PDB file of C-alpha atoms in Angstrom:
ATOM      1  CA  UNK A   1     -25.274  97.130-107.412  1.00 36.00           C
ATOM      2  CA  UNK A   2     -25.777  95.516-104.020  1.00 35.00           C
ATOM      3  CA  UNK A   3     -26.634  91.812-103.994  1.00 35.00           C
ATOM      4  CA  UNK A   4     -30.276  90.903-103.753  1.00 35.00           C
ATOM      5  CA  UNK A   5     -31.504  89.225-100.565  1.00 34.00           C
ATOM      6  CA  UNK A   6     -31.507  85.454-100.176  1.00 31.00           C
ATOM      7  CA  UNK A   7     -34.603  83.950-101.833  1.00 35.00           C
ATOM      8  CA  UNK A   8     -36.399  81.307 -99.802  1.00 35.00           C
ATOM      9  CA  UNK A   9     -39.203  80.775-102.300  1.00 37.00           C
ATOM     10  CA  UNK A  10     -37.150  78.366-104.441  1.00 40.00           C
ATOM     11  CA  UNK A  11     -37.338  75.537-101.928  1.00 45.00           C
ATOM     12  CA  UNK A  12     -38.925  72.264-103.035  1.00 44.00           C
ATOM     13  CA  UNK A  13     -42.663  72.909-103.240  1.00 46.00           C
ATOM     14  CA  UNK A  14     -45.543  71.034-104.782  1.00 48.00           C
ATOM     15  CA  UNK A  15     -45.973  73.514-107.601  1.00 45.00           C
ATOM     16  CA  UNK A  16     -42.370  73.513-108.772  1.00 52.00           C
ATOM     17  CA  UNK A  17     -41.351  72.278-112.213  1.00 54.00           C
ATOM     18  CA  UNK A  18     -39.855  68.781-112.534  1.00 66.00           C
ATOM     19  CA  UNK A  19     -41.180  67.825-109.106  1.00 86.00           C
ATOM     20  CA  UNK A  20     -41.004  64.042-108.730  1.00 90.00           C
ATOM     21  CA  UNK A  21     -43.399  64.012-105.785  1.00 93.00           C
ATOM     22  CA  UNK A  22     -46.060  65.845-107.791  1.00 93.00           C
ATOM     23  CA  UNK A  23     -45.593  63.389-110.645  1.00 93.00           C
ATOM     24  CA  UNK A  24     -46.175  60.386-108.357  1.00 95.00           C
ATOM     25  CA  UNK A  25     -49.261  62.033-106.868  1.00 94.00           C
ATOM     26  CA  UNK A  26     -50.586  62.766-110.352  1.00 94.00           C
ATOM     27  CA  UNK A  27     -50.103  59.227-111.700  1.00 95.00           C
ATOM     28  CA  UNK A  28     -51.765  57.628-108.668  1.00 96.00           C
ATOM     29  CA  UNK A  29     -54.721  60.019-108.713  1.00 96.00           C
ATOM     30  CA  UNK A  30     -55.268  59.991-112.488  1.00 96.00           C
ATOM     31  CA  UNK A  31     -55.354  56.198-112.586  1.00 96.00           C
ATOM     32  CA  UNK A  32     -57.726  56.176-109.601  1.00 96.00           C
ATOM     33  CA  UNK A  33     -60.083  58.605-111.347  1.00 96.00           C
ATOM     34  CA  UNK A  34     -60.053  56.528-114.540  1.00 96.00           C
ATOM     35  CA  UNK A  35     -60.799  53.268-112.700  1.00 95.00           C
ATOM     36  CA  UNK A  36     -63.495  54.896-110.573  1.00 95.00           C
ATOM     37  CA  UNK A  37     -65.135  56.411-113.635  1.00 96.00           C
ATOM     38  CA  UNK A  38     -65.255  53.045-115.387  1.00 95.00           C
ATOM     39  CA  UNK A  39     -66.633  51.396-112.248  1.00 95.00           C
ATOM     40  CA  UNK A  40     -69.364  54.037-112.084  1.00 95.00           C
ATOM     41  CA  UNK A  41     -70.291  53.360-115.704  1.00 95.00           C
ATOM     42  CA  UNK A  42     -70.579  49.647-114.946  1.00 94.00           C
ATOM     43  CA  UNK A  43     -72.751  50.369-111.908  1.00 93.00           C
ATOM     44  CA  UNK A  44     -75.092  52.747-113.738  1.00 94.00           C
ATOM     45  CA  UNK A  45     -75.345  50.274-116.604  1.00 93.00           C
ATOM     46  CA  UNK A  46     -76.508  47.622-114.128  1.00 92.00           C
ATOM     47  CA  UNK A  47     -73.556  45.374-114.971  1.00 92.00           C
ATOM     48  CA  UNK A  48     -72.630  42.962-112.150  1.00 92.00           C
ATOM     49  CA  UNK A  49     -69.628  44.102-110.142  1.00 90.00           C
ATOM     50  CA  UNK A  50     -67.663  40.918-110.762  1.00 91.00           C
ATOM     51  CA  UNK A  51     -67.521  41.831-114.458  1.00 94.00           C
ATOM     52  CA  UNK A  52     -65.799  45.098-113.550  1.00 94.00           C
ATOM     53  CA  UNK A  53     -63.121  43.206-111.623  1.00 93.00           C
ATOM     54  CA  UNK A  54     -62.649  40.634-114.356  1.00 93.00           C
ATOM     55  CA  UNK A  55     -62.726  42.964-117.359  1.00 94.00           C
ATOM     56  CA  UNK A  56     -61.058  46.097-115.956  1.00 95.00           C
ATOM     57  CA  UNK A  57     -59.435  46.045-112.523  1.00 95.00           C
ATOM     58  CA  UNK A  58     -57.656  42.698-112.886  1.00 94.00           C
ATOM     59  CA  UNK A  59     -55.678  44.135-115.814  1.00 96.00           C
ATOM     60  CA  UNK A  60     -54.018  46.656-113.459  1.00 96.00           C
ATOM     61  CA  UNK A  61     -53.547  44.638-110.255  1.00 96.00           C
ATOM     62  CA  UNK A  62     -50.829  42.030-109.712  1.00 96.00           C
ATOM     63  CA  UNK A  63     -52.327  38.519-109.895  1.00 95.00           C
ATOM     64  CA  UNK A  64     -51.197  35.810-107.485  1.00 94.00           C
ATOM     65  CA  UNK A  65     -51.310  32.998-110.067  1.00 93.00           C
ATOM     66  CA  UNK A  66     -48.009  32.731-112.029  1.00 92.00           C
ATOM     67  CA  UNK A  67     -49.718  31.627-115.249  1.00 93.00           C
ATOM     68  CA  UNK A  68     -52.033  34.637-115.110  1.00 93.00           C
ATOM     69  CA  UNK A  69     -49.117  36.961-114.400  1.00 95.00           C
ATOM     70  CA  UNK A  70     -47.244  35.693-117.463  1.00 95.00           C
ATOM     71  CA  UNK A  71     -50.108  36.942-119.613  1.00 95.00           C
ATOM     72  CA  UNK A  72     -50.085  40.345-117.835  1.00 95.00           C
ATOM     73  CA  UNK A  73     -46.423  41.151-117.017  1.00 96.00           C
ATOM     74  CA  UNK A  74     -47.092  44.904-117.043  1.00 96.00           C
ATOM     75  CA  UNK A  75     -49.047  44.518-113.781  1.00 96.00           C
ATOM     76  CA  UNK A  76     -45.694  44.329-111.988  1.00 96.00           C
ATOM     77  CA  UNK A  77     -45.581  48.095-112.602  1.00 96.00           C
ATOM     78  CA  UNK A  78     -49.226  49.151-112.794  1.00 96.00           C
ATOM     79  CA  UNK A  79     -50.165  47.550-109.461  1.00 97.00           C
ATOM     80  CA  UNK A  80     -48.077  50.099-107.540  1.00 96.00           C
ATOM     81  CA  UNK A  81     -50.198  52.954-108.922  1.00 97.00           C
ATOM     82  CA  UNK A  82     -53.595  51.238-108.668  1.00 96.00           C
ATOM     83  CA  UNK A  83     -56.063  52.024-105.853  1.00 94.00           C
ATOM     84  CA  UNK A  84     -59.707  51.099-105.688  1.00 87.00           C
ATOM     85  CA  UNK A  85     -61.072  52.625-102.472  1.00 88.00           C
ATOM     86  CA  UNK A  86     -60.956  56.318-101.613  1.00 92.00           C
ATOM     87  CA  UNK A  87     -59.508  55.725 -98.154  1.00 92.00           C
ATOM     88  CA  UNK A  88     -56.906  53.380 -99.588  1.00 92.00           C
ATOM     89  CA  UNK A  89     -55.764  56.170-101.903  1.00 94.00           C
ATOM     90  CA  UNK A  90     -55.891  58.889 -99.225  1.00 94.00           C
ATOM     91  CA  UNK A  91     -53.916  56.901 -96.650  1.00 92.00           C
ATOM     92  CA  UNK A  92     -51.227  56.003 -99.154  1.00 94.00           C
ATOM     93  CA  UNK A  93     -51.014  59.598-100.397  1.00 94.00           C
ATOM     94  CA  UNK A  94     -50.535  60.855 -96.833  1.00 93.00           C
ATOM     95  CA  UNK A  95     -47.681  58.426 -96.241  1.00 93.00           C
ATOM     96  CA  UNK A  96     -46.256  59.275 -99.669  1.00 94.00           C
ATOM     97  CA  UNK A  97     -46.331  62.965 -98.834  1.00 93.00           C
ATOM     98  CA  UNK A  98     -44.717  62.412 -95.433  1.00 90.00           C
ATOM     99  CA  UNK A  99     -41.742  60.349 -96.552  1.00 93.00           C
ATOM    100  CA  UNK A 100     -41.540  61.554-100.149  1.00 93.00           C
ATOM    101  CA  UNK A 101     -41.308  65.220 -99.225  1.00 92.00           C
ATOM    102  CA  UNK A 102     -38.497  64.602 -96.736  1.00 91.00           C
ATOM    103  CA  UNK A 103     -36.535  62.428 -99.137  1.00 92.00           C
ATOM    104  CA  UNK A 104     -36.903  64.887-101.998  1.00 90.00           C
ATOM    105  CA  UNK A 105     -35.821  67.696 -99.716  1.00 87.00           C
ATOM    106  CA  UNK A 106     -32.666  65.757 -98.784  1.00 87.00           C
ATOM    107  CA  UNK A 107     -31.712  64.213-102.124  1.00 87.00           C
ATOM    108  CA  UNK A 108     -33.389  66.290-104.833  1.00 83.00           C
ATOM    109  CA  UNK A 109     -35.734  65.185-107.632  1.00 83.00           C
ATOM    110  CA  UNK A 110     -33.689  62.374-109.152  1.00 88.00           C
ATOM    111  CA  UNK A 111     -33.910  59.759-106.392  1.00 91.00           C
ATOM    112  CA  UNK A 112     -37.600  59.680-105.440  1.00 93.00           C
ATOM    113  CA  UNK A 113     -39.070  57.917-108.483  1.00 93.00           C
ATOM    114  CA  UNK A 114     -36.321  55.251-108.764  1.00 95.00           C
ATOM    115  CA  UNK A 115     -36.779  54.275-105.100  1.00 96.00           C
ATOM    116  CA  UNK A 116     -40.566  54.205-105.564  1.00 96.00           C
ATOM    117  CA  UNK A 117     -40.292  51.940-108.624  1.00 96.00           C
ATOM    118  CA  UNK A 118     -37.688  49.624-107.116  1.00 96.00           C
ATOM    119  CA  UNK A 119     -39.788  49.216-103.970  1.00 96.00           C
ATOM    120  CA  UNK A 120     -42.936  48.351-105.911  1.00 96.00           C
ATOM    121  CA  UNK A 121     -41.058  46.026-108.262  1.00 97.00           C
ATOM    122  CA  UNK A 122     -39.313  44.056-105.489  1.00 97.00           C
ATOM    123  CA  UNK A 123     -42.467  44.006-103.375  1.00 96.00           C
ATOM    124  CA  UNK A 124     -44.448  42.574-106.279  1.00 96.00           C
ATOM    125  CA  UNK A 125     -41.892  39.818-106.910  1.00 97.00           C
ATOM    126  CA  UNK A 126     -41.850  38.806-103.230  1.00 96.00           C
ATOM    127  CA  UNK A 127     -45.666  38.766-103.219  1.00 95.00           C
ATOM    128  CA  UNK A 128     -45.658  36.360-106.177  1.00 95.00           C
ATOM    129  CA  UNK A 129     -42.876  34.124-104.870  1.00 94.00           C
ATOM    130  CA  UNK A 130     -44.108  34.065-101.282  1.00 93.00           C
ATOM    131  CA  UNK A 131     -47.651  33.065-102.129  1.00 93.00           C
ATOM    132  CA  UNK A 132     -46.488  30.322-104.480  1.00 93.00           C
ATOM    133  CA  UNK A 133     -43.573  28.908-102.463  1.00 92.00           C
ATOM    134  CA  UNK A 134     -44.612  29.159 -98.792  1.00 89.00           C
ATOM    135  CA  UNK A 135     -46.859  26.138 -98.092  1.00 89.00           C
ATOM    136  CA  UNK A 136     -49.286  27.855 -95.707  1.00 86.00           C
ATOM    137  CA  UNK A 137     -49.863  30.628 -98.240  1.00 87.00           C
ATOM    138  CA  UNK A 138     -49.968  28.314-101.236  1.00 85.00           C
ATOM    139  CA  UNK A 139     -52.882  26.389 -99.711  1.00 85.00           C
ATOM    140  CA  UNK A 140     -54.988  29.575 -99.790  1.00 83.00           C
ATOM    141  CA  UNK A 141     -53.880  30.630-103.265  1.00 85.00           C
ATOM    142  CA  UNK A 142     -57.352  30.324-104.769  1.00 80.00           C
ATOM    143  CA  UNK A 143     -58.832  32.901-102.380  1.00 82.00           C
ATOM    144  CA  UNK A 144     -55.837  35.269-102.198  1.00 87.00           C
ATOM    145  CA  UNK A 145     -56.585  38.759-103.461  1.00 90.00           C
ATOM    146  CA  UNK A 146     -54.297  40.374-106.051  1.00 93.00           C
ATOM    147  CA  UNK A 147     -51.807  42.992-104.955  1.00 95.00           C
ATOM    148  CA  UNK A 148     -52.543  46.644-105.568  1.00 96.00           C
ATOM    149  CA  UNK A 149     -51.567  49.990-104.106  1.00 94.00           C
ATOM    150  CA  UNK A 150     -48.375  51.921-103.387  1.00 94.00           C
ATOM    151  CA  UNK A 151     -47.669  50.174-100.078  1.00 94.00           C
ATOM    152  CA  UNK A 152     -44.378  48.514-101.075  1.00 95.00           C
ATOM    153  CA  UNK A 153     -43.179  51.647-102.883  1.00 96.00           C
ATOM    154  CA  UNK A 154     -43.948  53.895 -99.910  1.00 96.00           C
ATOM    155  CA  UNK A 155     -42.242  51.429 -97.570  1.00 96.00           C
ATOM    156  CA  UNK A 156     -39.150  51.738 -99.771  1.00 96.00           C
ATOM    157  CA  UNK A 157     -39.311  55.535 -99.457  1.00 96.00           C
ATOM    158  CA  UNK A 158     -39.815  55.293 -95.685  1.00 95.00           C
ATOM    159  CA  UNK A 159     -36.816  53.017 -95.106  1.00 96.00           C
ATOM    160  CA  UNK A 160     -34.638  54.896 -97.600  1.00 95.00           C
ATOM    161  CA  UNK A 161     -35.398  58.256 -95.998  1.00 94.00           C
ATOM    162  CA  UNK A 162     -34.860  56.937 -92.483  1.00 94.00           C
ATOM    163  CA  UNK A 163     -31.584  55.293 -93.485  1.00 94.00           C
ATOM    164  CA  UNK A 164     -30.468  58.594 -94.970  1.00 91.00           C
ATOM    165  CA  UNK A 165     -31.461  60.780 -91.994  1.00 89.00           C
ATOM    166  CA  UNK A 166     -32.793  58.780 -88.997  1.00 87.00           C
ATOM    167  CA  UNK A 167     -32.644  61.800 -86.667  1.00 84.00           C
ATOM    168  CA  UNK A 168     -34.636  64.052 -88.989  1.00 87.00           C
ATOM    169  CA  UNK A 169     -37.275  65.760 -86.815  1.00 85.00           C
ATOM    170  CA  UNK A 170     -40.963  66.107 -87.630  1.00 81.00           C
ATOM    171  CA  UNK A 171     -43.577  68.080 -85.668  1.00 76.00           C
ATOM    172  CA  UNK A 172     -40.916  70.381 -84.138  1.00 75.00           C
ATOM    173  CA  UNK A 173     -43.402  72.001 -81.755  1.00 72.00           C
ATOM    174  CA  UNK A 174     -43.741  68.725 -79.815  1.00 74.00           C
ATOM    175  CA  UNK A 175     -40.747  68.635 -77.456  1.00 74.00           C
ATOM    176  CA  UNK A 176     -38.354  69.697 -80.180  1.00 75.00           C
ATOM    177  CA  UNK A 177     -39.730  67.254 -82.752  1.00 79.00           C
ATOM    178  CA  UNK A 178     -40.246  63.525 -83.167  1.00 83.00           C
ATOM    179  CA  UNK A 179     -37.387  61.554 -84.792  1.00 87.00           C
ATOM    180  CA  UNK A 180     -38.252  60.181 -88.207  1.00 89.00           C
ATOM    181  CA  UNK A 181     -37.300  56.644 -87.180  1.00 91.00           C
ATOM    182  CA  UNK A 182     -40.232  56.589 -84.710  1.00 90.00           C
ATOM    183  CA  UNK A 183     -42.755  57.239 -87.482  1.00 89.00           C
ATOM    184  CA  UNK A 184     -41.065  54.667 -89.707  1.00 93.00           C
ATOM    185  CA  UNK A 185     -41.162  52.093 -86.915  1.00 93.00           C
ATOM    186  CA  UNK A 186     -44.929  52.533 -86.644  1.00 90.00           C
ATOM    187  CA  UNK A 187     -45.294  52.202 -90.408  1.00 89.00           C
ATOM    188  CA  UNK A 188     -43.223  49.006 -90.456  1.00 92.00           C
ATOM    189  CA  UNK A 189     -45.081  47.539 -87.458  1.00 92.00           C
ATOM    190  CA  UNK A 190     -48.417  47.837 -89.280  1.00 88.00           C
ATOM    191  CA  UNK A 191     -47.192  45.614 -92.118  1.00 88.00           C
ATOM    192  CA  UNK A 192     -45.260  43.298 -89.808  1.00 88.00           C
ATOM    193  CA  UNK A 193     -48.496  42.540 -87.959  1.00 87.00           C
ATOM    194  CA  UNK A 194     -50.051  41.190 -91.178  1.00 85.00           C
ATOM    195  CA  UNK A 195     -47.475  38.386 -91.499  1.00 85.00           C
ATOM    196  CA  UNK A 196     -49.602  36.159 -89.268  1.00 78.00           C
ATOM    197  CA  UNK A 197     -52.798  36.730 -91.274  1.00 79.00           C
ATOM    198  CA  UNK A 198     -54.183  35.818 -94.677  1.00 75.00           C
ATOM    199  CA  UNK A 199     -52.534  38.969 -96.082  1.00 82.00           C
ATOM    200  CA  UNK A 200     -49.046  37.712 -95.243  1.00 88.00           C
ATOM    201  CA  UNK A 201     -48.013  37.821 -98.908  1.00 90.00           C
ATOM    202  CA  UNK A 202     -48.856  41.499 -99.196  1.00 92.00           C
ATOM    203  CA  UNK A 203     -47.190  42.303 -95.866  1.00 92.00           C
ATOM    204  CA  UNK A 204     -44.045  40.461 -96.935  1.00 93.00           C
ATOM    205  CA  UNK A 205     -44.090  42.352-100.221  1.00 94.00           C
ATOM    206  CA  UNK A 206     -44.265  45.676 -98.419  1.00 95.00           C
ATOM    207  CA  UNK A 207     -41.372  44.765 -96.124  1.00 95.00           C
ATOM    208  CA  UNK A 208     -39.332  43.578 -99.109  1.00 96.00           C
ATOM    209  CA  UNK A 209     -39.965  46.955-100.716  1.00 96.00           C
ATOM    210  CA  UNK A 210     -38.499  48.544 -97.598  1.00 96.00           C
ATOM    211  CA  UNK A 211     -35.378  46.398 -97.956  1.00 97.00           C
ATOM    212  CA  UNK A 212     -35.029  47.636-101.537  1.00 96.00           C
ATOM    213  CA  UNK A 213     -35.084  51.224-100.256  1.00 96.00           C
ATOM    214  CA  UNK A 214     -32.426  50.415 -97.655  1.00 96.00           C
ATOM    215  CA  UNK A 215     -30.127  48.798-100.212  1.00 96.00           C
ATOM    216  CA  UNK A 216     -30.615  51.735-102.587  1.00 95.00           C
ATOM    217  CA  UNK A 217     -29.289  54.205-100.014  1.00 94.00           C
ATOM    218  CA  UNK A 218     -26.453  51.873 -98.994  1.00 93.00           C
ATOM    219  CA  UNK A 219     -25.295  51.664-102.591  1.00 93.00           C
ATOM    220  CA  UNK A 220     -25.772  55.406-103.075  1.00 90.00           C
ATOM    221  CA  UNK A 221     -23.390  56.067-100.189  1.00 88.00           C
ATOM    222  CA  UNK A 222     -20.844  53.858-101.923  1.00 88.00           C
ATOM    223  CA  UNK A 223     -21.105  55.985-105.037  1.00 85.00           C
ATOM    224  CA  UNK A 224     -23.426  53.683-107.018  1.00 88.00           C
ATOM    225  CA  UNK A 225     -26.741  55.196-108.035  1.00 88.00           C
ATOM    226  CA  UNK A 226     -29.135  52.429-109.060  1.00 91.00           C
ATOM    227  CA  UNK A 227     -31.515  55.020-110.457  1.00 88.00           C
ATOM    228  CA  UNK A 228     -29.049  56.746-112.775  1.00 86.00           C
ATOM    229  CA  UNK A 229     -30.064  54.608-115.769  1.00 87.00           C
ATOM    230  CA  UNK A 230     -33.694  55.656-115.277  1.00 86.00           C
ATOM    231  CA  UNK A 231     -32.743  59.334-115.357  1.00 82.00           C
ATOM    232  CA  UNK A 232     -30.633  58.814-118.481  1.00 85.00           C
ATOM    233  CA  UNK A 233     -33.511  56.969-120.150  1.00 84.00           C
ATOM    234  CA  UNK A 234     -35.998  59.719-119.298  1.00 78.00           C
ATOM    235  CA  UNK A 235     -33.579  62.406-120.532  1.00 75.00           C
ATOM    236  CA  UNK A 236     -33.000  60.446-123.754  1.00 79.00           C
ATOM    237  CA  UNK A 237     -36.735  60.151-124.393  1.00 74.00           C
ATOM    238  CA  UNK A 238     -37.203  63.821-123.549  1.00 70.00           C
ATOM    239  CA  UNK A 239     -34.460  64.786-125.999  1.00 72.00           C
ATOM    240  CA  UNK A 240     -35.949  62.469-128.608  1.00 74.00           C
ATOM    241  CA  UNK A 241     -39.360  64.145-128.541  1.00 71.00           C
ATOM    242  CA  UNK A 242     -38.102  67.656-127.643  1.00 67.00           C
ATOM    243  CA  UNK A 243     -34.903  68.172-129.673  1.00 63.00           C
ATOM    244  CA  UNK A 244     -34.864  71.879-128.865  1.00 62.00           C
ATOM    245  CA  UNK A 245     -34.465  71.069-125.141  1.00 58.00           C
ATOM    246  CA  UNK A 246     -31.331  68.969-125.025  1.00 58.00           C
ATOM    247  CA  UNK A 247     -29.978  67.750-121.696  1.00 57.00           C
ATOM    248  CA  UNK A 248     -26.293  68.434-121.385  1.00 54.00           C
ATOM    249  CA  UNK A 249     -23.654  67.690-118.818  1.00 49.00           C
ATOM    250  CA  UNK A 250     -22.068  71.106-118.544  1.00 47.00           C
ATOM    251  CA  UNK A 251     -20.989  71.872-115.028  1.00 45.00           C
ATOM    252  CA  UNK A 252     -22.118  74.873-113.049  1.00 39.00           C
ATOM    253  CA  UNK A 253     -18.657  76.384-113.476  1.00 43.00           C
ATOM    254  CA  UNK A 254     -18.890  76.091-117.262  1.00 41.00           C
ATOM    255  CA  UNK A 255     -22.342  77.642-117.374  1.00 40.00           C
ATOM    256  CA  UNK A 256     -21.294  80.541-115.161  1.00 37.00           C
ATOM    257  CA  UNK A 257     -17.870  81.459-116.459  1.00 38.00           C
ATOM    258  CA  UNK A 258     -17.235  79.846-119.848  1.00 35.00           C
ATOM    259  CA  UNK A 259     -20.165  80.866-121.990  1.00 41.00           C
ATOM    260  CA  UNK A 260     -19.071  81.493-125.571  1.00 40.00           C
ATOM    261  CA  UNK A 261     -21.240  84.602-125.967  1.00 47.00           C
ATOM    262  CA  UNK A 262     -19.505  86.468-123.142  1.00 45.00           C
ATOM    263  CA  UNK A 263     -16.047  88.019-122.879  1.00 44.00           C
ATOM    264  CA  UNK A 264     -13.672  86.033-120.628  1.00 44.00           C
ATOM    265  CA  UNK A 265     -13.400  88.662-117.883  1.00 43.00           C
ATOM    266  CA  UNK A 266     -16.555  90.660-118.376  1.00 45.00           C
ATOM    267  CA  UNK A 267     -17.927  91.845-115.039  1.00 42.00           C
ATOM    268  CA  UNK A 268     -21.478  90.768-114.229  1.00 38.00           C
ATOM    269  CA  UNK A 269     -23.262  93.148-111.903  1.00 36.00           C
ATOM    270  CA  UNK A 270     -25.627  90.529-110.492  1.00 44.00           C
ATOM    271  CA  UNK A 271     -23.214  87.564-110.306  1.00 48.00           C
ATOM    272  CA  UNK A 272     -24.072  86.921-106.612  1.00 67.00           C
ATOM    273  CA  UNK A 273     -27.763  86.319-107.315  1.00 70.00           C
ATOM    274  CA  UNK A 274     -26.926  84.275-110.398  1.00 72.00           C
ATOM    275  CA  UNK A 275     -24.644  81.988-108.413  1.00 75.00           C
ATOM    276  CA  UNK A 276     -27.257  81.700-105.672  1.00 74.00           C
ATOM    277  CA  UNK A 277     -29.879  80.607-108.198  1.00 74.00           C
ATOM    278  CA  UNK A 278     -27.493  77.986-109.590  1.00 76.00           C
ATOM    279  CA  UNK A 279     -26.842  76.557-106.114  1.00 75.00           C
ATOM    280  CA  UNK A 280     -30.561  76.434-105.282  1.00 75.00           C
ATOM    281  CA  UNK A 281     -31.241  74.645-108.564  1.00 73.00           C
ATOM    282  CA  UNK A 282     -28.517  72.138-107.673  1.00 72.00           C
ATOM    283  CA  UNK A 283     -30.170  71.514-104.285  1.00 72.00           C
ATOM    284  CA  UNK A 284     -33.500  70.952-106.003  1.00 67.00           C
ATOM    285  CA  UNK A 285     -32.032  68.423-108.459  1.00 65.00           C
ATOM    286  CA  UNK A 286     -29.365  66.647-106.382  1.00 67.00           C
ATOM    287  CA  UNK A 287     -29.984  67.482-102.714  1.00 68.00           C
ATOM    288  CA  UNK A 288     -28.211  69.657-100.147  1.00 69.00           C
ATOM    289  CA  UNK A 289     -25.770  66.923 -99.169  1.00 65.00           C
ATOM    290  CA  UNK A 290     -24.074  66.996-102.584  1.00 69.00           C
ATOM    291  CA  UNK A 291     -23.112  70.676-102.289  1.00 72.00           C
ATOM    292  CA  UNK A 292     -19.424  71.496-101.944  1.00 77.00           C
ATOM    293  CA  UNK A 293     -18.119  73.208 -98.799  1.00 74.00           C
ATOM    294  CA  UNK A 294     -17.716  76.398-100.817  1.00 77.00           C
ATOM    295  CA  UNK A 295     -21.349  76.296-101.949  1.00 77.00           C
ATOM    296  CA  UNK A 296     -22.602  75.618 -98.417  1.00 76.00           C
ATOM    297  CA  UNK A 297     -20.566  78.551 -97.119  1.00 75.00           C
ATOM    298  CA  UNK A 298     -21.985  80.767 -99.880  1.00 75.00           C
ATOM    299  CA  UNK A 299     -25.544  79.839 -98.847  1.00 74.00           C
ATOM    300  CA  UNK A 300     -24.703  80.589 -95.227  1.00 74.00           C
ATOM    301  CA  UNK A 301     -23.367  84.042 -96.110  1.00 74.00           C
ATOM    302  CA  UNK A 302     -26.344  84.726 -98.373  1.00 71.00           C
ATOM    303  CA  UNK A 303     -28.712  83.911 -95.509  1.00 67.00           C
ATOM    304  CA  UNK A 304     -26.806  86.217 -93.173  1.00 64.00           C
ATOM    305  CA  UNK A 305     -26.975  89.078 -95.681  1.00 61.00           C
ATOM    306  CA  UNK A 306     -30.765  88.737 -95.759  1.00 55.00           C
TER     307      UNK A 306
END
């Protein structure tokens, strides 16, 4: 039987299973819908708006007062998924799509969420420390708004993606494409401009999130994956609640050639397509850069056969 043509439909798309980018979109949008629904109920019930902020929203956003934060430590995580205005959500989702899609395409599904979380976590800490330690910011502490939104997390994705592939081209129809670093420079400049305003704490938090993304990629290139423990934790929880779907560490070679229910040298008529599917799954989970030279050559030949 002749090998089947190279399938291009298995690339990273929004509708694919285990898609980290879809998960981040879903969490941000679901929380936005919940908060907006509650705000609407308050409005229709003729409850003053300040009660909504005090009773609902402030339990999701990151407070600037240390004593308040100590009573709500979970806000160090929830703030990076919390948006109040529609345009705030839309703008952040557009930036998330831009940088998140590229990074997931280059590194697979297992790096996107760790970088997002690290960026938001570091950005939140710098927001707290900056506002309480820098004198000019500390004087305005009483009127400083809490931190909310995915800004620091997206900055981490932007810097991480640009560090990984600075010459990646977007909008290829415009003079061969615009380098990714140009778009990132614009994104960074927007936050850098806020350092001389009353929102300096938030701007500093966003830039600190970008530094977290840079350090993540630097360590990844040295063979240290700061997000590996998150993946192991998620897999452990998944195995705990779904015992019939255990995660295992069998290699591709073991799954292809050393299955116990198959004779050692039994010929498989469609082995070419099977191997192709395994390689495409590996790209989706780990990224193209982690393929071996043999696997890259196999993809090249498969594309030529098509």
